[in-house]
CSV table of C-alpha atoms and ligand atoms in Angstrom, one decimal:
chain,number,residue,atom,x,y,z
A,1,MET,CA,147.1,102.9,108.3
A,2,GLU,CA,145.4,100.9,105.5
A,3,TYR,CA,148.0,101.4,102.9
A,4,GLN,CA,146.7,98.8,100.5
A,5,LYS,CA,143.3,100.4,100.5
A,6,ILE,CA,144.9,103.7,99.8
A,7,LEU,CA,146.8,102.4,96.8
A,8,ASN,CA,143.6,100.7,95.5
A,9,THR,CA,141.8,104.1,95.8
A,10,ILE,CA,144.7,105.8,93.9
A,11,GLN,CA,144.5,103.2,91.1
A,12,GLU,CA,140.7,103.5,90.9
A,13,GLU,CA,140.7,107.3,90.8
A,14,LEU,CA,143.5,107.5,88.2
A,15,SER,CA,141.8,105.0,85.9
A,16,TYR,CA,139.2,107.7,85.1
A,17,ARG,CA,141.8,110.4,84.4
A,18,ASN,CA,142.7,111.5,80.9
A,19,THR,CA,146.4,112.2,80.1
A,20,THR,CA,147.5,114.9,77.8
A,21,GLY,CA,151.3,114.2,77.7
A,22,LYS,CA,153.4,112.0,75.5
A,23,VAL,CA,155.8,109.0,76.0
A,24,ALA,CA,159.5,110.1,75.5
A,25,SER,CA,160.6,109.4,71.9
A,26,TYR,CA,164.0,111.1,71.6
A,27,ILE,CA,165.4,107.7,72.7
A,28,PRO,CA,163.8,105.5,70.0
A,29,GLU,CA,163.6,102.4,72.2
A,30,LEU,CA,161.5,104.3,74.8
A,31,ALA,CA,158.9,105.2,72.3
A,32,LYS,CA,158.0,101.5,72.0
A,33,VAL,CA,156.7,101.3,75.6
A,34,ASP,CA,153.0,100.7,76.1
A,35,PRO,CA,151.7,104.1,77.3
A,36,LYS,CA,148.9,102.5,79.4
A,37,LYS,CA,151.3,100.8,81.8
A,38,PHE,CA,150.9,101.8,85.4
A,39,GLY,CA,152.5,100.4,88.5
A,40,MET,CA,153.2,101.5,92.1
A,41,HIS,CA,155.0,100.0,95.0
A,42,LEU,CA,155.1,101.3,98.5
A,43,TYR,CA,157.7,100.0,101.0
A,44,CYS,CA,156.9,101.1,104.6
A,45,ARG,CA,159.7,100.8,107.1
A,46,ASP,CA,157.5,99.5,109.8
A,47,SER,CA,154.8,97.5,107.9
A,48,GLY,CA,156.3,96.2,104.7
A,49,HIS,CA,155.2,96.1,101.1
A,50,TYR,CA,152.1,97.2,99.2
A,51,SER,CA,151.6,97.4,95.4
A,52,ILE,CA,149.2,97.9,92.5
A,53,GLY,CA,149.2,97.4,88.8
A,54,ASP,CA,152.4,96.7,86.8
A,55,SER,CA,154.6,97.1,89.9
A,56,LYS,CA,156.7,94.0,89.1
A,57,GLU,CA,157.4,94.9,85.5
A,58,LYS,CA,160.8,96.3,84.6
A,59,PHE,CA,161.2,99.6,82.8
A,60,SER,CA,164.0,101.9,81.9
A,61,ILE,CA,164.9,103.9,85.0
A,62,GLN,CA,166.9,106.6,83.0
A,63,SER,CA,167.7,109.6,85.2
A,64,ILE,CA,166.7,107.8,88.5
A,65,SER,CA,170.2,106.1,88.1
A,66,LYS,CA,171.8,109.5,88.8
A,67,VAL,CA,171.0,109.1,92.5
A,68,PHE,CA,173.0,105.8,92.5
A,69,THR,CA,176.0,107.3,90.7
A,70,LEU,CA,176.0,110.4,92.8
A,71,THR,CA,176.1,108.2,95.9
A,72,MET,CA,179.1,106.3,94.6
A,73,ALA,CA,180.9,109.5,93.7
A,74,MET,CA,180.3,111.0,97.1
A,75,GLN,CA,181.7,107.9,98.7
A,76,LEU,CA,184.8,108.0,96.5
A,77,LEU,CA,185.6,111.8,96.5
A,78,GLY,CA,184.0,113.3,99.6
A,79,GLU,CA,183.9,117.1,99.8
A,80,SER,CA,186.1,117.7,96.7
A,81,LEU,CA,183.2,116.5,94.5
A,82,TRP,CA,181.5,119.9,95.1
A,83,GLU,CA,184.3,121.8,93.3
A,84,ARG,CA,183.1,120.2,90.0
A,85,VAL,CA,179.3,120.3,90.4
A,86,ASP,CA,177.0,122.7,92.2
A,87,VAL,CA,173.9,122.0,94.4
A,88,GLU,CA,171.4,124.5,93.1
A,89,PRO,CA,168.1,123.8,91.2
A,90,SER,CA,168.6,124.5,87.5
A,91,GLY,CA,165.4,126.2,86.5
A,92,ASP,CA,166.4,125.2,82.9
A,93,PRO,CA,165.7,122.1,80.9
A,94,PHE,CA,167.7,119.0,82.1
A,95,ASN,CA,169.8,118.9,78.9
A,96,SER,CA,170.5,122.7,78.6
A,97,LEU,CA,173.8,123.8,77.0
A,98,THR,CA,173.2,127.5,77.5
A,99,GLN,CA,173.4,127.3,81.3
A,100,LEU,CA,176.8,125.6,81.1
A,101,GLU,CA,178.2,128.4,79.0
A,102,TYR,CA,177.4,131.2,81.5
A,103,GLU,CA,178.4,129.1,84.4
A,104,GLN,CA,181.8,128.2,82.9
A,105,GLY,CA,181.3,124.4,82.7
A,106,ILE,CA,180.3,123.8,86.3
A,107,PRO,CA,176.8,122.1,86.2
A,108,ARG,CA,174.1,123.4,88.4
A,109,ASN,CA,173.5,120.1,90.2
A,110,PRO,CA,174.3,116.4,89.8
A,111,PHE,CA,170.9,115.5,88.5
A,112,ILE,CA,170.8,117.5,85.3
A,113,ASN,CA,172.5,115.7,82.4
A,114,ALA,CA,175.7,117.9,82.6
A,115,GLY,CA,176.1,117.2,86.3
A,116,ALA,CA,175.5,113.4,85.9
A,117,LEU,CA,178.1,113.4,83.1
A,118,VAL,CA,180.7,115.0,85.4
A,119,ILE,CA,179.8,112.3,88.0
A,120,ALA,CA,180.2,109.7,85.2
A,121,ASP,CA,183.7,111.2,84.5
A,122,ILE,CA,184.6,110.9,88.2
A,123,LEU,CA,183.5,107.2,88.3
A,124,VAL,CA,185.4,106.5,85.1
A,125,SER,CA,188.6,108.1,86.7
A,126,ASN,CA,188.3,106.3,90.0
A,127,LEU,CA,187.0,102.9,89.2
A,128,LYS,CA,188.6,100.1,87.1
A,129,ASN,CA,185.2,98.7,86.1
A,130,PRO,CA,182.6,101.4,86.6
A,131,LYS,CA,179.8,99.5,84.9
A,132,THR,CA,180.4,96.4,87.0
A,133,ASP,CA,180.7,98.4,90.2
A,134,LEU,CA,177.5,100.3,89.6
A,135,LEU,CA,175.6,97.0,89.0
A,136,GLU,CA,177.2,95.6,92.1
A,137,PHE,CA,176.1,98.6,94.2
A,138,VAL,CA,172.5,98.6,92.8
A,139,ARG,CA,172.2,94.9,93.3
A,140,LYS,CA,173.4,95.1,96.9
A,141,ILE,CA,171.1,97.9,98.0
A,142,THR,CA,168.1,96.3,96.2
A,143,GLY,CA,168.9,92.8,97.5
A,144,ASN,CA,168.5,91.4,93.9
A,145,GLN,CA,171.4,90.0,91.9
A,146,GLU,CA,169.4,89.9,88.7
A,147,ILE,CA,169.3,93.7,88.1
A,148,ASP,CA,171.0,94.5,84.8
A,149,TYR,CA,171.5,97.0,82.0
A,150,ASP,CA,169.2,96.9,79.0
A,151,LEU,CA,171.7,96.9,76.2
A,152,THR,CA,169.1,97.6,73.5
A,153,VAL,CA,168.1,100.8,75.3
A,154,ALA,CA,171.8,101.8,75.9
A,155,THR,CA,172.6,101.3,72.1
A,156,SER,CA,169.4,103.2,71.2
A,157,GLU,CA,170.3,106.2,73.3
A,158,LYS,CA,173.9,106.2,71.9
A,159,SER,CA,172.5,106.4,68.4
A,160,THR,CA,170.7,109.7,69.1
A,161,GLY,CA,172.6,111.0,72.1
A,162,TYR,CA,174.0,114.1,70.3
A,163,ARG,CA,173.1,116.6,73.1
A,164,ASN,CA,174.9,114.5,75.7
A,165,TYR,CA,178.0,114.3,73.4
A,166,GLY,CA,177.7,118.1,73.1
A,167,LEU,CA,177.5,118.6,76.8
A,168,VAL,CA,180.6,116.4,77.5
A,169,ASN,CA,182.6,118.0,74.7
A,170,TYR,CA,181.7,121.4,75.9
A,171,MET,CA,182.7,120.7,79.5
A,172,LYS,CA,185.9,119.1,78.3
A,173,ALA,CA,186.7,122.4,76.5
A,174,LEU,CA,186.1,124.2,79.7
A,175,GLY,CA,188.3,121.9,81.7
A,176,ASN,CA,185.7,120.1,83.8
A,177,ILE,CA,186.0,116.7,82.1
A,178,LYS,CA,189.2,114.6,82.6
A,179,ASN,CA,188.6,111.5,80.5
A,180,ASP,CA,188.0,110.8,76.8
A,181,VAL,CA,184.4,111.5,75.8
A,182,GLU,CA,183.6,107.9,74.7
A,183,PRO,CA,184.1,105.9,77.9
A,184,ILE,CA,182.1,108.6,79.8
A,185,LEU,CA,179.2,108.4,77.5
A,186,ASP,CA,179.4,104.6,77.3
A,187,PHE,CA,179.1,104.5,81.1
A,188,TYR,CA,176.3,107.1,81.2
A,189,PHE,CA,174.2,105.4,78.5
A,190,HIS,CA,174.5,102.1,80.4
A,191,GLN,CA,173.6,103.7,83.8
A,192,CYS,CA,170.5,105.2,82.2
A,193,SER,CA,169.5,101.9,80.6
A,194,LEU,CA,169.2,100.1,84.0
A,195,ALA,CA,166.0,98.1,84.0
A,196,MET,CA,164.1,97.9,87.3
A,197,SER,CA,160.6,97.5,88.5
A,198,CYS,CA,158.7,99.8,90.9
A,199,GLU,CA,159.2,97.1,93.6
A,200,GLU,CA,163.0,97.0,93.0
A,201,LEU,CA,163.2,100.8,93.0
A,202,ALA,CA,161.3,101.1,96.2
A,203,ASN,CA,163.6,98.4,97.7
A,204,ALA,CA,166.7,100.3,96.6
A,205,PHE,CA,165.5,103.6,97.8
A,206,MET,CA,164.7,102.3,101.3
A,207,LEU,CA,168.4,103.0,101.9
A,208,TYR,CA,167.7,106.8,101.6
A,209,ALA,CA,164.5,106.5,103.6
A,210,ASN,CA,166.3,104.6,106.4
A,211,GLY,CA,169.2,106.9,107.2
A,212,GLY,CA,171.8,105.1,105.0
A,213,ILE,CA,171.2,101.7,106.6
A,214,LEU,CA,170.1,98.6,104.7
A,215,LEU,CA,166.8,97.7,106.3
A,216,GLU,CA,167.2,94.0,105.4
A,217,ASN,CA,170.4,93.4,107.4
A,218,GLY,CA,171.2,96.6,109.3
A,219,GLU,CA,174.4,97.3,107.4
A,220,LYS,CA,175.3,101.0,107.5
A,221,ILE,CA,176.2,102.0,103.9
A,222,LEU,CA,176.0,105.8,103.9
A,223,SER,CA,176.8,108.3,106.7
A,224,THR,CA,173.9,110.3,108.1
A,225,LYS,CA,175.3,113.5,106.6
A,226,ARG,CA,175.6,112.0,103.1
A,227,VAL,CA,172.0,110.7,103.2
A,228,LYS,CA,170.8,114.1,104.3
A,229,ARG,CA,172.6,115.7,101.4
A,230,ILE,CA,171.4,113.3,98.8
A,231,ASN,CA,167.8,113.6,100.0
A,232,ALA,CA,168.2,117.4,100.0
A,233,LEU,CA,169.3,117.3,96.4
A,234,MET,CA,166.4,115.0,95.5
A,235,GLN,CA,164.0,117.6,97.1
A,236,THR,CA,165.5,120.6,95.3
A,237,CYS,CA,166.7,119.2,92.0
A,238,GLY,CA,165.1,115.8,91.5
A,239,PHE,CA,162.3,116.8,89.1
A,240,TYR,CA,163.8,118.7,86.2
A,241,ASP,CA,162.6,122.3,86.3
A,242,GLU,CA,159.5,121.2,88.1
A,243,ALA,CA,161.0,120.5,91.5
A,244,GLY,CA,159.1,123.4,93.1
A,245,GLU,CA,155.8,122.1,91.7
A,246,PHE,CA,156.6,118.6,92.9
A,247,SER,CA,157.3,119.9,96.4
A,248,PHE,CA,154.1,121.8,96.3
A,249,GLU,CA,151.9,118.9,95.1
A,250,VAL,CA,153.7,115.9,96.6
A,251,GLY,CA,156.1,117.1,99.3
A,252,LEU,CA,158.7,114.4,99.2
A,253,PRO,CA,162.3,114.2,98.0
A,254,GLY,CA,162.7,112.0,94.9
A,255,LYS,CA,163.9,111.5,91.4
A,256,SER,CA,162.2,111.0,88.1
A,257,GLY,CA,163.3,109.7,84.8
A,258,VAL,CA,162.1,110.0,81.2
A,259,GLY,CA,161.2,106.3,81.2
A,260,GLY,CA,158.2,107.4,83.2
A,261,GLY,CA,159.4,106.3,86.6
A,262,ILE,CA,159.4,108.3,89.8
A,263,VAL,CA,160.8,107.2,93.1
A,264,ALA,CA,160.4,109.2,96.3
A,265,ILE,CA,161.1,108.7,100.0
A,266,HIS,CA,159.7,109.8,103.3
A,267,PRO,CA,162.8,109.9,105.7
A,268,SER,CA,162.2,107.3,108.3
A,269,LYS,CA,158.8,106.2,107.0
A,270,TYR,CA,158.7,104.8,103.5
A,271,SER,CA,160.0,104.6,100.0
A,272,VAL,CA,157.7,104.5,97.0
A,273,ALA,CA,158.1,104.1,93.3
A,274,VAL,CA,155.5,104.7,90.5
A,275,TRP,CA,155.7,104.1,86.8
A,276,SER,CA,153.5,105.5,84.0
A,277,PRO,CA,155.3,106.3,80.7
A,278,ILE,CA,153.3,109.4,79.7
A,279,LEU,CA,155.3,112.5,80.5
A,280,ASN,CA,154.1,116.0,81.2
A,281,PRO,CA,155.7,118.9,79.3
A,282,LYS,CA,158.5,119.2,82.0
A,283,GLY,CA,159.4,115.5,81.5
A,284,ASN,CA,157.8,114.1,84.7
A,285,SER,CA,155.4,111.2,84.6
A,286,GLU,CA,151.9,112.7,84.5
A,287,LEU,CA,150.1,110.0,86.3
A,288,GLY,CA,153.1,109.2,88.5
A,289,MET,CA,153.0,112.7,90.0
A,290,ALA,CA,149.2,112.6,90.4
A,291,ALA,CA,149.5,109.2,92.2
A,292,LEU,CA,152.1,110.5,94.6
A,293,GLU,CA,150.1,113.6,95.3
A,294,LYS,CA,147.2,111.4,96.3
A,295,LEU,CA,149.5,109.2,98.4
A,296,THR,CA,150.8,112.0,100.5
A,297,THR,CA,147.3,113.6,100.8
A,298,LEU,CA,145.5,110.4,101.7
A,299,THR,CA,148.2,109.2,104.2
A,300,GLY,CA,149.0,112.6,105.5
A,301,PHE,CA,152.7,111.7,105.3
A,302,SER,CA,154.7,114.2,103.3
A,303,ILE,CA,157.7,115.8,104.8
A,304,PHE,CA,155.9,119.1,105.2
B,1,LIG,N1,169.3,109.1,79.3
B,1,LIG,C1,168.5,110.3,79.3
B,1,LIG,C2,169.2,111.5,78.7
B,1,LIG,O1,170.3,111.7,78.9
B,1,LIG,C3,168.1,110.5,80.7
B,1,LIG,C4,167.1,111.7,80.8
B,1,LIG,C5,166.2,111.6,82.0
B,1,LIG,O2,165.7,110.5,82.4
B,1,LIG,O3,166.0,112.6,82.6
B,1,LIG,O4,168.6,112.3,78.0
């Protein structure tokens, strides 16, 4: 398969395409990003690396970080985790407060904000230095010791993160948050501020494409059952309330973030990350989704 040729075709075809969406601006720092940025990196298990555009430039991974924190929480808590967060697609906006009210403070899934905040609470309860441990985990699975938080982005989100404060306070009132609100949000704003490139994200997510084994050294990090579950959650809940459309168009498990990044995997074949900051009305990268649709169509490799 001529993967580099396929990526070049995608870049060429998307360069003619007009976008209609907007860059996320509710986190002030994200509004400063150049909307024309576009990068993509494909990491194939059998044949290596292919890339186009700004694939080595770091951006704010935002909600993509929720896959890393979920992984850590699953390793720490095992099955009891699912008493505090459900595994159903939300069908509501990612930061909805209404849904929490009628579901008594149990978030629909770990990838909406409420769910990720419960996961953050669990990591704060169970780890002495959750921010350091998260960095260590991400650096290990990416094979890159330089990955770090972007403190300007974390501070920027803290200054306008009223809805997230609202979600944690509300869940605390309903008994599903154990720690003080501040350390949970401090951790959450840091995890969302992780700065990574498409290349680094594709490297990190090879873990989920490769059955929980680090491709670089063969180390088994995650059980087969846990990888299956994380990938299933990415398939059903990874794209805000557009997970159905993403399955329909692209056909891969993955996760997107409001920084314009999308990462997706084909179990046993490849991981891929794409970045373009302009978001569609549901919050997914407009060109990112189009690029992945072309990738699975041109290669014939979706999971369906
Ligand atoms: N930090 C963002 C928030 O909580 C993450 C949102 C996202 O990427 O989906 O609003």
